[in-house]
PDB file of C-alpha atoms in Angstrom:
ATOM      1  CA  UNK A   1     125.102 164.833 173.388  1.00 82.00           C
ATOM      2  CA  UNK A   2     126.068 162.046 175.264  1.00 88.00           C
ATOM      3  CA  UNK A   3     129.008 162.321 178.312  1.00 94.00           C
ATOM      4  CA  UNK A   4     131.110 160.287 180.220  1.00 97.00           C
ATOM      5  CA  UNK A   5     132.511 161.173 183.628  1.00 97.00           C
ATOM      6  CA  UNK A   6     135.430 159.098 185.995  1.00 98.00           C
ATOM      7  CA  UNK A   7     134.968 160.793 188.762  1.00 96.00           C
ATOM      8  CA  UNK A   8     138.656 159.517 189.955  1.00 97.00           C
ATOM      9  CA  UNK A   9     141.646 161.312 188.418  1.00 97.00           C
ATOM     10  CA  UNK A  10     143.697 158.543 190.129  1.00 97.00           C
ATOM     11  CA  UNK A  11     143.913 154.997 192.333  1.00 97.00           C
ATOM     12  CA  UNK A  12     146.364 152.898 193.547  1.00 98.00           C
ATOM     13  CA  UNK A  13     145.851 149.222 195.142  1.00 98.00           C
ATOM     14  CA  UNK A  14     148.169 147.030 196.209  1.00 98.00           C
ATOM     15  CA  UNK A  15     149.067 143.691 194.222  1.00 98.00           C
ATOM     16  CA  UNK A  16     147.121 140.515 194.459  1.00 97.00           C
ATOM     17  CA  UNK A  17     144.310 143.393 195.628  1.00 98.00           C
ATOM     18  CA  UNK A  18     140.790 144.215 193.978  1.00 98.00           C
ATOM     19  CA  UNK A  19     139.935 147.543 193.002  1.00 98.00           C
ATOM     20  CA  UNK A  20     137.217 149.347 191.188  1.00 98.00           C
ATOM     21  CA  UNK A  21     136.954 152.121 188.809  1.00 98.00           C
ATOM     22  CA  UNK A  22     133.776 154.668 188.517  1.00 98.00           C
ATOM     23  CA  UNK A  23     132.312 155.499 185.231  1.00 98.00           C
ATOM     24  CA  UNK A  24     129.090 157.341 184.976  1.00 98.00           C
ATOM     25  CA  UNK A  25     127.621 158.817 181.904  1.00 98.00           C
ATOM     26  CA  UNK A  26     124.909 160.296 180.454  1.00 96.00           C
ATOM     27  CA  UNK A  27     122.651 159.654 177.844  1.00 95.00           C
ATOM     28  CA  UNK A  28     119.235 159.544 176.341  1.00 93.00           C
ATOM     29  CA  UNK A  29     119.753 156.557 174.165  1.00 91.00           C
ATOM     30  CA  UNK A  30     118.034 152.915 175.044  1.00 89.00           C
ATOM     31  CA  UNK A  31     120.613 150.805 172.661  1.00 89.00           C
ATOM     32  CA  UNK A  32     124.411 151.870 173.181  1.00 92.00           C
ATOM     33  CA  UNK A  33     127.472 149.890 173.748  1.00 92.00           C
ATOM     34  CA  UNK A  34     130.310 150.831 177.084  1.00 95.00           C
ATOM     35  CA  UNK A  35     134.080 149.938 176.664  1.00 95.00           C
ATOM     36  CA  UNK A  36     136.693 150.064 179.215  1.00 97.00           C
ATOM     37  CA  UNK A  37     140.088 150.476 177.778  1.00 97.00           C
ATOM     38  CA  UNK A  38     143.260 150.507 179.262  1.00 97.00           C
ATOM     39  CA  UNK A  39     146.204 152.739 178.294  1.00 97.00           C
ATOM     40  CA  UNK A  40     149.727 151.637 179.359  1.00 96.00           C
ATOM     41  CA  UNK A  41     152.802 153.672 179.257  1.00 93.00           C
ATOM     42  CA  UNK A  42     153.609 152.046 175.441  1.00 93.00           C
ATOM     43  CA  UNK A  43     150.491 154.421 175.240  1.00 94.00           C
ATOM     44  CA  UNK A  44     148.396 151.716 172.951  1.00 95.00           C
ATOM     45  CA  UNK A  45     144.458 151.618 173.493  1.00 95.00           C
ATOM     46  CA  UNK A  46     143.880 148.127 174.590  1.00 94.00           C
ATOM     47  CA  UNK A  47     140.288 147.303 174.831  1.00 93.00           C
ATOM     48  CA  UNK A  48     140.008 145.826 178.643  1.00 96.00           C
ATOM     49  CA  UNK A  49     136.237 144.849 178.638  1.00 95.00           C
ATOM     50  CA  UNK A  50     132.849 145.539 176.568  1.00 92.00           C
ATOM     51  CA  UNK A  51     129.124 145.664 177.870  1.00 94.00           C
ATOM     52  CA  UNK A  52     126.170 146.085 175.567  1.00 90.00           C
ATOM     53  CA  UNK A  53     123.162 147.759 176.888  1.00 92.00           C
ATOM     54  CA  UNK A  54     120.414 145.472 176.197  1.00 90.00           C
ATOM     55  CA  UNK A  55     122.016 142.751 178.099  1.00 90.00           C
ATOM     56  CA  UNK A  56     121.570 142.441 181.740  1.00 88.00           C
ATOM     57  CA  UNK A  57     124.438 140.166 182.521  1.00 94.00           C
ATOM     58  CA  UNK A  58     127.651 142.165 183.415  1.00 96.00           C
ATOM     59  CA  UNK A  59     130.722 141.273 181.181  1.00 95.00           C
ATOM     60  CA  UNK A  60     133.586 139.496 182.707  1.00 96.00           C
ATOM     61  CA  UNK A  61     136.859 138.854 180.897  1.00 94.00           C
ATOM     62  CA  UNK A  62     139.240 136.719 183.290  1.00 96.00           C
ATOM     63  CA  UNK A  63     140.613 139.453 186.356  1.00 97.00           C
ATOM     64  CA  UNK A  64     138.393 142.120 184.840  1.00 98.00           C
ATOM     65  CA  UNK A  65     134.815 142.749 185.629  1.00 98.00           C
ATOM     66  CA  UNK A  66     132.120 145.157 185.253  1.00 98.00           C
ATOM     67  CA  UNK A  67     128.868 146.349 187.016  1.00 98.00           C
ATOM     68  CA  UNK A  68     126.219 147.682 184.758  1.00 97.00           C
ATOM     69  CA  UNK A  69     123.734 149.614 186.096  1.00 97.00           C
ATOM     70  CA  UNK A  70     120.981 150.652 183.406  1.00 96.00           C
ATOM     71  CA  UNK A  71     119.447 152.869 185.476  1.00 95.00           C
ATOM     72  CA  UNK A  72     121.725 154.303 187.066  1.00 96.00           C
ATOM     73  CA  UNK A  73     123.929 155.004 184.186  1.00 97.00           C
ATOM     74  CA  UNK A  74     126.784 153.356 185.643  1.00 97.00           C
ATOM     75  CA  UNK A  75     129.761 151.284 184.570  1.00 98.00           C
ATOM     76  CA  UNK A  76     132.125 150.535 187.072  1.00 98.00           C
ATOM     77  CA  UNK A  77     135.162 148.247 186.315  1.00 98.00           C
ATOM     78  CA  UNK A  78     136.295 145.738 189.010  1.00 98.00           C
ATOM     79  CA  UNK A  79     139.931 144.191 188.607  1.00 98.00           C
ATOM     80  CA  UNK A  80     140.672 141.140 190.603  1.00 98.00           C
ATOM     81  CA  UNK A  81     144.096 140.163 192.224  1.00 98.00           C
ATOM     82  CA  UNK A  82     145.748 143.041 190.518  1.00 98.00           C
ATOM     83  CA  UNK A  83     148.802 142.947 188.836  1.00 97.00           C
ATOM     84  CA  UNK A  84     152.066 145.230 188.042  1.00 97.00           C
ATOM     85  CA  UNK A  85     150.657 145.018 184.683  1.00 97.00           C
ATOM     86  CA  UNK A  86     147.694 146.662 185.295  1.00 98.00           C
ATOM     87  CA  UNK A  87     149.307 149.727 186.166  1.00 98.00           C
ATOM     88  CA  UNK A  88     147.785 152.334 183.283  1.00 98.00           C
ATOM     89  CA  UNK A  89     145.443 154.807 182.748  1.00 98.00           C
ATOM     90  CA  UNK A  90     141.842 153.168 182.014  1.00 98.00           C
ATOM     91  CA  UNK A  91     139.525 155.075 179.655  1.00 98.00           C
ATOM     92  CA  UNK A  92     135.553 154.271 179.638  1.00 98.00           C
ATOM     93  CA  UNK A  93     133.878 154.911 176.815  1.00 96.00           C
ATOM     94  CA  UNK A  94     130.385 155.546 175.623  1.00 95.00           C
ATOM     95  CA  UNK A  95     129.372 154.280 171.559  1.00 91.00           C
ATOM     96  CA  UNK A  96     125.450 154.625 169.919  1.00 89.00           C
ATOM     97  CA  UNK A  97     124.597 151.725 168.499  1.00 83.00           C
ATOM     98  CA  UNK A  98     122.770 153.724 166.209  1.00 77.00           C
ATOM     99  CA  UNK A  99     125.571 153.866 163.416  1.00 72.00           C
ATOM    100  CA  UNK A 100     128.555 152.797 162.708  1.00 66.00           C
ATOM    101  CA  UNK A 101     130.349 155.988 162.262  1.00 77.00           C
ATOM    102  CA  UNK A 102     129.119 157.143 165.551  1.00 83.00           C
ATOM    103  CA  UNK A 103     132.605 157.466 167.525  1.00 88.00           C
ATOM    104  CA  UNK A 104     133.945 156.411 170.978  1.00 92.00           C
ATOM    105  CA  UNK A 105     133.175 159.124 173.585  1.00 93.00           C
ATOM    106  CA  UNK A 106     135.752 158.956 176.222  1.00 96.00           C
ATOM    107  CA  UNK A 107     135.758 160.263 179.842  1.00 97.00           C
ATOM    108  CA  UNK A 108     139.372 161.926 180.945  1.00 96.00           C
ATOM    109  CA  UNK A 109     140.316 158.849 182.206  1.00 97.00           C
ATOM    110  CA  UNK A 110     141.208 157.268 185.316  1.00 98.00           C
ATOM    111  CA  UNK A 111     145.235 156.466 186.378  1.00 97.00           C
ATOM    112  CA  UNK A 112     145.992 153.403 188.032  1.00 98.00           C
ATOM    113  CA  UNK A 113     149.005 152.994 190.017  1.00 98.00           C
ATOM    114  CA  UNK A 114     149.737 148.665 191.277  1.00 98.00           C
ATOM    115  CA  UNK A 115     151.907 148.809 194.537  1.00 97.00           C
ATOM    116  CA  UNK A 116     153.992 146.349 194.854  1.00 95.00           C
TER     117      UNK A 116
ATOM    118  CA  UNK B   1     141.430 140.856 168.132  1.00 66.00           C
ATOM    119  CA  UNK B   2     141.699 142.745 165.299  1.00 82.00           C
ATOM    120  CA  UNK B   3     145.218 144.620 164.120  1.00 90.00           C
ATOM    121  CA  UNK B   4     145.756 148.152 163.454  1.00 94.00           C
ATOM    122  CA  UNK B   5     148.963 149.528 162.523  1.00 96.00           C
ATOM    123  CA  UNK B   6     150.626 152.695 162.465  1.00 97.00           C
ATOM    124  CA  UNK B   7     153.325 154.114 160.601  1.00 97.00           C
ATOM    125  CA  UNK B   8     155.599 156.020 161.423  1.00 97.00           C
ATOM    126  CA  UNK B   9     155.922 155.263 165.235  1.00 97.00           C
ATOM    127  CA  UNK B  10     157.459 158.112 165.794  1.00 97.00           C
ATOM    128  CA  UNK B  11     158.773 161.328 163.569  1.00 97.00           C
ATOM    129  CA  UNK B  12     160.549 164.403 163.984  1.00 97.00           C
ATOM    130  CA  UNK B  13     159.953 167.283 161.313  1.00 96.00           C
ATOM    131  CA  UNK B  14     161.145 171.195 161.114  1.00 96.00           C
ATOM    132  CA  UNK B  15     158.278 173.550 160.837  1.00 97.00           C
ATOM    133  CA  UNK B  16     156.882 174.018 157.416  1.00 96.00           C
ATOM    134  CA  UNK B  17     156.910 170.842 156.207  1.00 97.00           C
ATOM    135  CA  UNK B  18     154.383 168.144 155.896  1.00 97.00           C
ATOM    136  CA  UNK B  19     154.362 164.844 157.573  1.00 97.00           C
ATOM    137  CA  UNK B  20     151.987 162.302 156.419  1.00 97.00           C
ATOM    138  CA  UNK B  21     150.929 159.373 159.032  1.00 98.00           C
ATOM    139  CA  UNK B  22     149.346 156.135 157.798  1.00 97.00           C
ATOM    140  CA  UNK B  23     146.780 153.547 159.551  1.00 96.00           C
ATOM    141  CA  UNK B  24     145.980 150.203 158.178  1.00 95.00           C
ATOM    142  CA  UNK B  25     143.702 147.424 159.394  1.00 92.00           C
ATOM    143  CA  UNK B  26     145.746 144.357 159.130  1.00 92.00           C
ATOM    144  CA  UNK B  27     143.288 141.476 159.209  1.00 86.00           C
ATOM    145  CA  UNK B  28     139.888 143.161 158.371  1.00 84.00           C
ATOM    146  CA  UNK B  29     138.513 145.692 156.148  1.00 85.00           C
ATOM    147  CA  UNK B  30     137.602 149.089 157.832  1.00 85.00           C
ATOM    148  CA  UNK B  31     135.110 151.358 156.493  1.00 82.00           C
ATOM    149  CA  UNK B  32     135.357 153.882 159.041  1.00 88.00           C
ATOM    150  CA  UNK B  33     138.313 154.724 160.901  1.00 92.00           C
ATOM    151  CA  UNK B  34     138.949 158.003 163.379  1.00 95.00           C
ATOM    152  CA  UNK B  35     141.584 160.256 163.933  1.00 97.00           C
ATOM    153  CA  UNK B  36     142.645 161.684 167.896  1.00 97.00           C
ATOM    154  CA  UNK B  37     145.053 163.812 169.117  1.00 97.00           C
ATOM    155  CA  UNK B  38     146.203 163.027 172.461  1.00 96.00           C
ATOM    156  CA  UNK B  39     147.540 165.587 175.157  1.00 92.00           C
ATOM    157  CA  UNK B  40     149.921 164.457 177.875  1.00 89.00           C
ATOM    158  CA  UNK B  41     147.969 163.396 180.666  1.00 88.00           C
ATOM    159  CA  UNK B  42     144.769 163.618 178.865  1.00 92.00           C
ATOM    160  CA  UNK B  43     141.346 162.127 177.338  1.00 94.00           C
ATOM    161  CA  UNK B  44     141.562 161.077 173.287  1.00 95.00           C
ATOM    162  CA  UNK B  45     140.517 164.364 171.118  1.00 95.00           C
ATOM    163  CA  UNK B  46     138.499 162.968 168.510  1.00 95.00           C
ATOM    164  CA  UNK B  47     139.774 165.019 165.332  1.00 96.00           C
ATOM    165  CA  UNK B  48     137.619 163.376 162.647  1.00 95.00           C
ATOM    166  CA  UNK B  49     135.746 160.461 161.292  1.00 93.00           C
ATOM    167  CA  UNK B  50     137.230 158.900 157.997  1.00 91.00           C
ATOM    168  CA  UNK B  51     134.657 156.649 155.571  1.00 87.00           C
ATOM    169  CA  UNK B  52     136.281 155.136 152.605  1.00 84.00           C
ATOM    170  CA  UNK B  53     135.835 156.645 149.698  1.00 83.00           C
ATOM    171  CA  UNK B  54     134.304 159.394 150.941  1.00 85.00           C
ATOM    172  CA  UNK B  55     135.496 163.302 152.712  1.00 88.00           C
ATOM    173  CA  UNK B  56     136.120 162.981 156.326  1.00 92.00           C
ATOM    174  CA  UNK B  57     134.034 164.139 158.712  1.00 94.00           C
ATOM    175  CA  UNK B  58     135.737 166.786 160.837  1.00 95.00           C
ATOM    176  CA  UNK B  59     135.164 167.749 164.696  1.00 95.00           C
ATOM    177  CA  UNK B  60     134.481 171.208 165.632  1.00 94.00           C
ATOM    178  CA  UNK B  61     137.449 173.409 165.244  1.00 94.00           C
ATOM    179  CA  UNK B  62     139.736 171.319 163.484  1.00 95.00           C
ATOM    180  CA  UNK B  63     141.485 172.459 160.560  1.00 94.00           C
ATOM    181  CA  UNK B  64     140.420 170.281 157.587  1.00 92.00           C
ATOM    182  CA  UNK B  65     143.213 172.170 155.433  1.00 94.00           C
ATOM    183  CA  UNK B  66     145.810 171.730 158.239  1.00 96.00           C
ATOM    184  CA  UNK B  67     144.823 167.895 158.864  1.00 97.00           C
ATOM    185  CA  UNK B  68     144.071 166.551 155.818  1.00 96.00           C
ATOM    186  CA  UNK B  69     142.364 163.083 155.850  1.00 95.00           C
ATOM    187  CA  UNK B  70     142.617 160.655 153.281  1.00 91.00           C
ATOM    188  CA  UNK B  71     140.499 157.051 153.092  1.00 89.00           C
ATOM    189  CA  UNK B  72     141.388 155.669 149.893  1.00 83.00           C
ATOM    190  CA  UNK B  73     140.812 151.751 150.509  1.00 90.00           C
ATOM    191  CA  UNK B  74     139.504 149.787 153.051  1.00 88.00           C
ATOM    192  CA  UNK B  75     142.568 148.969 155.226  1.00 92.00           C
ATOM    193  CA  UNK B  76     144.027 152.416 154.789  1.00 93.00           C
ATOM    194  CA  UNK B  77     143.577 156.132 156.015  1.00 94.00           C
ATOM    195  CA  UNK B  78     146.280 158.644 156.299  1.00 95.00           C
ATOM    196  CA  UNK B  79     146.622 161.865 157.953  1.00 97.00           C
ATOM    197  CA  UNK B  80     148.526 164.348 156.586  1.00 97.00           C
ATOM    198  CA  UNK B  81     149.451 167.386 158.798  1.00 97.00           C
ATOM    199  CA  UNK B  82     150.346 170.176 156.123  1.00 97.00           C
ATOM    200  CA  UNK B  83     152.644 173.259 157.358  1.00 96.00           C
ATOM    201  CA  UNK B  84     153.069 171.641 160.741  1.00 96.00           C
ATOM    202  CA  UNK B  85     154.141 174.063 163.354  1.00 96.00           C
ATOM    203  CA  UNK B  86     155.231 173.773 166.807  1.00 96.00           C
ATOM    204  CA  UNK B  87     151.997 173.537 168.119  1.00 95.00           C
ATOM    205  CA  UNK B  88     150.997 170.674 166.144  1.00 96.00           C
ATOM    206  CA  UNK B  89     153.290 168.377 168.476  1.00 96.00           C
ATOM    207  CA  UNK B  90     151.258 165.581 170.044  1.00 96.00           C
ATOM    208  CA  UNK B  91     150.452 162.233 169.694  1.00 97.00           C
ATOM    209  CA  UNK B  92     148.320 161.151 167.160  1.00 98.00           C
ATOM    210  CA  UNK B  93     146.079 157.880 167.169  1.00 97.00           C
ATOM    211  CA  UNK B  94     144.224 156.180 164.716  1.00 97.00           C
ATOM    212  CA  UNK B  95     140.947 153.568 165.353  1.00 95.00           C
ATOM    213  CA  UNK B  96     139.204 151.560 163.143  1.00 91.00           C
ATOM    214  CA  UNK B  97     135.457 149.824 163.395  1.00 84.00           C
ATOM    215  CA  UNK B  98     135.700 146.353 162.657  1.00 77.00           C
ATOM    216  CA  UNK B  99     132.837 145.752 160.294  1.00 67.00           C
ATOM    217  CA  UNK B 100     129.798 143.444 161.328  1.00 63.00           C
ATOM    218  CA  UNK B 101     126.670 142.613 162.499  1.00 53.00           C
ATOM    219  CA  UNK B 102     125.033 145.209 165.119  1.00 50.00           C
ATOM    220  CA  UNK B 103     125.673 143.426 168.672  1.00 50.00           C
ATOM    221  CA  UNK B 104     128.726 141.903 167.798  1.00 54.00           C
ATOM    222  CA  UNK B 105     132.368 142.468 167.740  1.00 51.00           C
ATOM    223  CA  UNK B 106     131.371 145.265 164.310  1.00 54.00           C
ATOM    224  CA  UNK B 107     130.710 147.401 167.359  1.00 69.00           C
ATOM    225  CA  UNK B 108     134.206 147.967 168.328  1.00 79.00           C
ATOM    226  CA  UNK B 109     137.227 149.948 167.266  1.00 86.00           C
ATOM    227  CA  UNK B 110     140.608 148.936 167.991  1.00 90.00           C
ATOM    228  CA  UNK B 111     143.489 151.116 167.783  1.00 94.00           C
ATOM    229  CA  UNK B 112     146.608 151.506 166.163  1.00 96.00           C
ATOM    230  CA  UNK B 113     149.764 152.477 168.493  1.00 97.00           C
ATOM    231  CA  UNK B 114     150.087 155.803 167.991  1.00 97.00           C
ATOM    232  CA  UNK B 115     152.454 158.382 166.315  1.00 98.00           C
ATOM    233  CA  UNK B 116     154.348 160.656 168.020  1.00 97.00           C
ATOM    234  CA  UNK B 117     155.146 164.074 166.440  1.00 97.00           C
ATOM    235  CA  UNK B 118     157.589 166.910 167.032  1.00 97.00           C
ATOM    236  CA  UNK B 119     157.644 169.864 165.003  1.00 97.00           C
ATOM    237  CA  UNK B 120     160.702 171.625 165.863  1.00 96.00           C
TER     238      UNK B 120
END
């Protein structure tokens, strides 16, 4: 069975700051897809950022970034010039692209705290 | 990105009764949506796997006669938690797959916002 671990129960960075959030997991699979999602207070899943594994280039979406390291089996997210509204607790997540009724598996999460 | 809703938001029941939560997908048809309980402070507890017109899928060690799971179109599941207790308090989240291609956006679930339950 496949795992996810964030190895950090909690960061902080100040704002305008970069900051970046472990993920390792662990899996036998060669075709899979990793999610970062975040997790505000409001308590709604937002998806934050998506990598699939058969592409090389790391995903960006605007502030947010991610390093992908195949072998390694590591996901790190990166967030640029960080914001009050990043404060949340970030979830990475590990899916098979084998079916589509395969679920998200999540790792316990990671708690962000933006200082102002 | 796709829309998933959740009804209610929030609900407050006495013990012995049943409270039934609904999840729709607004803007695309879901054919498998997912049920999680979620702890304070903690991870997403996957409770089962829902495929429309079909039983749901249950994790280990939850109750399918306590949690009953219910897919009857494409844009909506519902959970029904029968006899809730006290311990059946926690918040309760729904997902859907948005339906698609294999490498594109098919591969994703989005989330509805939650329901909060108290069984007092």
């Amino acid at each position: 069975a496949q795992t996810v671990t964030q190895s950090q129960p909690e960061m902080s960075v100040q704002e305008a700051e970069t900051v970046t959030l472990s993920c390792t997991y662990d899996t036998s699979e060669s075709d899979y897809y990793l999610f970062w999602y975040k997790q505000p207070p409001s308590r709604q899943m937002i998806l934050v950022i998506r990598q699939e594994a058969y592409k090389q280039q790391n995903a960006t979406e605007n502030r947010f970034s991610v390093n992908f390291q195949k072998a390694a089996k590591s996901f790190s997210l990166k967030i640029s010039d960080s914001q009050l509204g990043d404060a949340a607790m970030y979830f990475c997540a590990y899916r098979s692209a084998w079916s589509g009724n395969t679920p998200l598996v999540f790792g316990k999460g990671t708690r962000l705290s933006v200082i102002a | 990105g796709a829309v998933v809703s959740q009804h209610p938001s929030w609900v407050i029941c006495k013990s012995g009764t049943s409270v039934k939560i609904e999840c729709r997908s607004l803007d695309f048809q879901a054919t498998t949506m997912f049920w999680y309980r979620q702890f304070p402070k903690q991870s997403l507890m996957l409770m089962a796997t829902s495929n429309e017109g079909s039983k749901a899928t249950y994790e280990q060690g939850v109750e399918k006669d306590k949690f009953l799971i219910n897919h009857a179109s494409l844009t909506l599941s519902t959970l029904t938690v029968t006899s809730a207790h006290p311990e059946d308090s926690s918040f309760y989240i729904c997902s859907a797959r948005v339906p698609g291609l294999a490498g594109g956006p098919g591969d994703t679930q989005y989330f509805g916002p939650g329901t909060r339950l108290t069984v007092l």
